[in-house]
Short mmCIF file of C-alpha atoms in Angstrom, two decimals:
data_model
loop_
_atom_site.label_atom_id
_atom_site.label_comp_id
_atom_site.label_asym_id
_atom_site.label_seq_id
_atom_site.Cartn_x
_atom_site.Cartn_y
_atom_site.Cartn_z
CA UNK A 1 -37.17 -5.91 9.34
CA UNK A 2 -36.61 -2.41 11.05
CA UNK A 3 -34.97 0.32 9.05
CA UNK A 4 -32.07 0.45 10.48
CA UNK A 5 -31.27 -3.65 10.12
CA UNK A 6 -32.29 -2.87 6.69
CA UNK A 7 -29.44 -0.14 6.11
CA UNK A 8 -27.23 -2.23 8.32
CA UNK A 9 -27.70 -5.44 5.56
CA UNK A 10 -27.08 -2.68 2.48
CA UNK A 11 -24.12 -1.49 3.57
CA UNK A 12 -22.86 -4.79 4.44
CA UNK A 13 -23.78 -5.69 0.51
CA UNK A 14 -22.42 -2.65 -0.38
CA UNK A 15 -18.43 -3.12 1.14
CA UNK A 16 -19.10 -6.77 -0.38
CA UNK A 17 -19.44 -5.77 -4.09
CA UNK A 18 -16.57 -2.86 -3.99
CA UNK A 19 -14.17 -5.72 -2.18
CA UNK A 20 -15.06 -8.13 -5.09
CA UNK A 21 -14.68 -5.19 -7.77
CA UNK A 22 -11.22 -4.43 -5.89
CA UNK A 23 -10.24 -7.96 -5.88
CA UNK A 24 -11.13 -8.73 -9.58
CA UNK A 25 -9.35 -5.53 -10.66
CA UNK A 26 -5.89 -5.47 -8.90
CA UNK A 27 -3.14 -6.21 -11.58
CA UNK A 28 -0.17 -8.88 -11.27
CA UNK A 29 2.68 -7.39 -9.27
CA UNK A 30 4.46 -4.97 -12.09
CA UNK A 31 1.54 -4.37 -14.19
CA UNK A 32 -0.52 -0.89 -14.54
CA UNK A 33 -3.29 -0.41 -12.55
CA UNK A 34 -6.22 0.02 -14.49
CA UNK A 35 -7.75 2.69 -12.13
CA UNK A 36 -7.02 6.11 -12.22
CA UNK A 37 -5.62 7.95 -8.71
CA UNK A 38 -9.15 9.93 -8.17
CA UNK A 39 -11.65 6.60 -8.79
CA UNK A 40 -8.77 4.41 -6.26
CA UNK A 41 -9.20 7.58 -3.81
CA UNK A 42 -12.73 7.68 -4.46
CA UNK A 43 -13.18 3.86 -4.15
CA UNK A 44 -11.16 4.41 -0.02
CA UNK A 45 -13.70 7.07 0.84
CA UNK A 46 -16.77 5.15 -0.41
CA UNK A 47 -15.27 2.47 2.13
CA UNK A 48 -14.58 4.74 5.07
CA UNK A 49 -18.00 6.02 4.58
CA UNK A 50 -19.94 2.85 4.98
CA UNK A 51 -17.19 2.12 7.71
CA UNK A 52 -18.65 4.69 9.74
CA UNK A 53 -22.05 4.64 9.14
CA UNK A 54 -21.71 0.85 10.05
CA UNK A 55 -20.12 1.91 13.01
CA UNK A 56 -22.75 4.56 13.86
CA UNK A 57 -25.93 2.12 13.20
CA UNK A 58 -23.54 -0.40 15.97
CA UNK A 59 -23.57 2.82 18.64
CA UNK A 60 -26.72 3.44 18.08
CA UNK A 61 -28.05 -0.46 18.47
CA UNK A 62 -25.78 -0.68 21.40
CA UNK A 63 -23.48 -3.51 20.27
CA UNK A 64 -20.06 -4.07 21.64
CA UNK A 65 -17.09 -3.30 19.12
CA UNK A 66 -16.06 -6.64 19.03
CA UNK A 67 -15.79 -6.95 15.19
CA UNK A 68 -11.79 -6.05 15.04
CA UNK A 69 -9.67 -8.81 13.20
CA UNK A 70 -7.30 -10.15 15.57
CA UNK A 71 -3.93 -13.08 14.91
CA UNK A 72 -4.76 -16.11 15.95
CA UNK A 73 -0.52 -15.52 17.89
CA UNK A 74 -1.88 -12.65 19.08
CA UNK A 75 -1.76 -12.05 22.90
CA UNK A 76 -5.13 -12.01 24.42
CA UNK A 77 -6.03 -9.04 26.06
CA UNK A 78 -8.55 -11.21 29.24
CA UNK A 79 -6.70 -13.37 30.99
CA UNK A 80 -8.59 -17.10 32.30
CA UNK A 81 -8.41 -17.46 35.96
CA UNK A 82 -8.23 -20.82 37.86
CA UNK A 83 -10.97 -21.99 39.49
CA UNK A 84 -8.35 -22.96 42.34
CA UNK A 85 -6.85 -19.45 42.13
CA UNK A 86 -10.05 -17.54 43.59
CA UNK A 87 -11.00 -17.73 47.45
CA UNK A 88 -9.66 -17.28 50.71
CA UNK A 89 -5.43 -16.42 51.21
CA UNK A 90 -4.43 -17.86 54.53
CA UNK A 91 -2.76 -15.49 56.74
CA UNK A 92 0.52 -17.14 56.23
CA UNK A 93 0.22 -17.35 52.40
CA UNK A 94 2.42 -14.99 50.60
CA UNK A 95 0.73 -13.11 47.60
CA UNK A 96 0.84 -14.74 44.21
CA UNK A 97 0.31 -12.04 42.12
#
């Protein structure tokens, strides 16, 4: 295992544990939160720190960013061509784009 897929797997651990400590923590709707304001501000940059060193390792390895959530209603941003669609236009075909 190189050192970077190493780093890549702790940080990955890493998010995992804080989003379980988040998720076990957060209070009912209308109760106290049991966190002060610096740890919950402290907790967000721990996050946006392994966000970007996550990012950095996926620069640096080359990978595509193709790790952003998406809605499944969401418009696609590629759009599938026909088979039929892609050849020769006659010269009397009018353009049907």
């Amino acid at each position: 295992m190189s050192q970077s897929e190493k780093e890549r797997k702790i940080l990955m651990v890493m998010r995992q544990v804080l989003g379980s400590i988040i998720r076990e923590i957060t209070p009912e709707p209308g109760m106290r939160h049991p966190l002060s304001e610096k740890t919950i501000g402290d907790v967000r940059a721990c996050l946006g720190l392994i966000t970007a060193r996550e990012r950095e390792l996926a620069d640096a390895a080359g990978a595509v960013g193709v790790e952003r959530p998406y809605f499944s209603d969401q418009e696609p941003s590629a759009k599938v061509v026909p088979m039929r669609n892609i050849g020769r236009r006659g010269k009397n075909e009018p353009d049907k784009a």
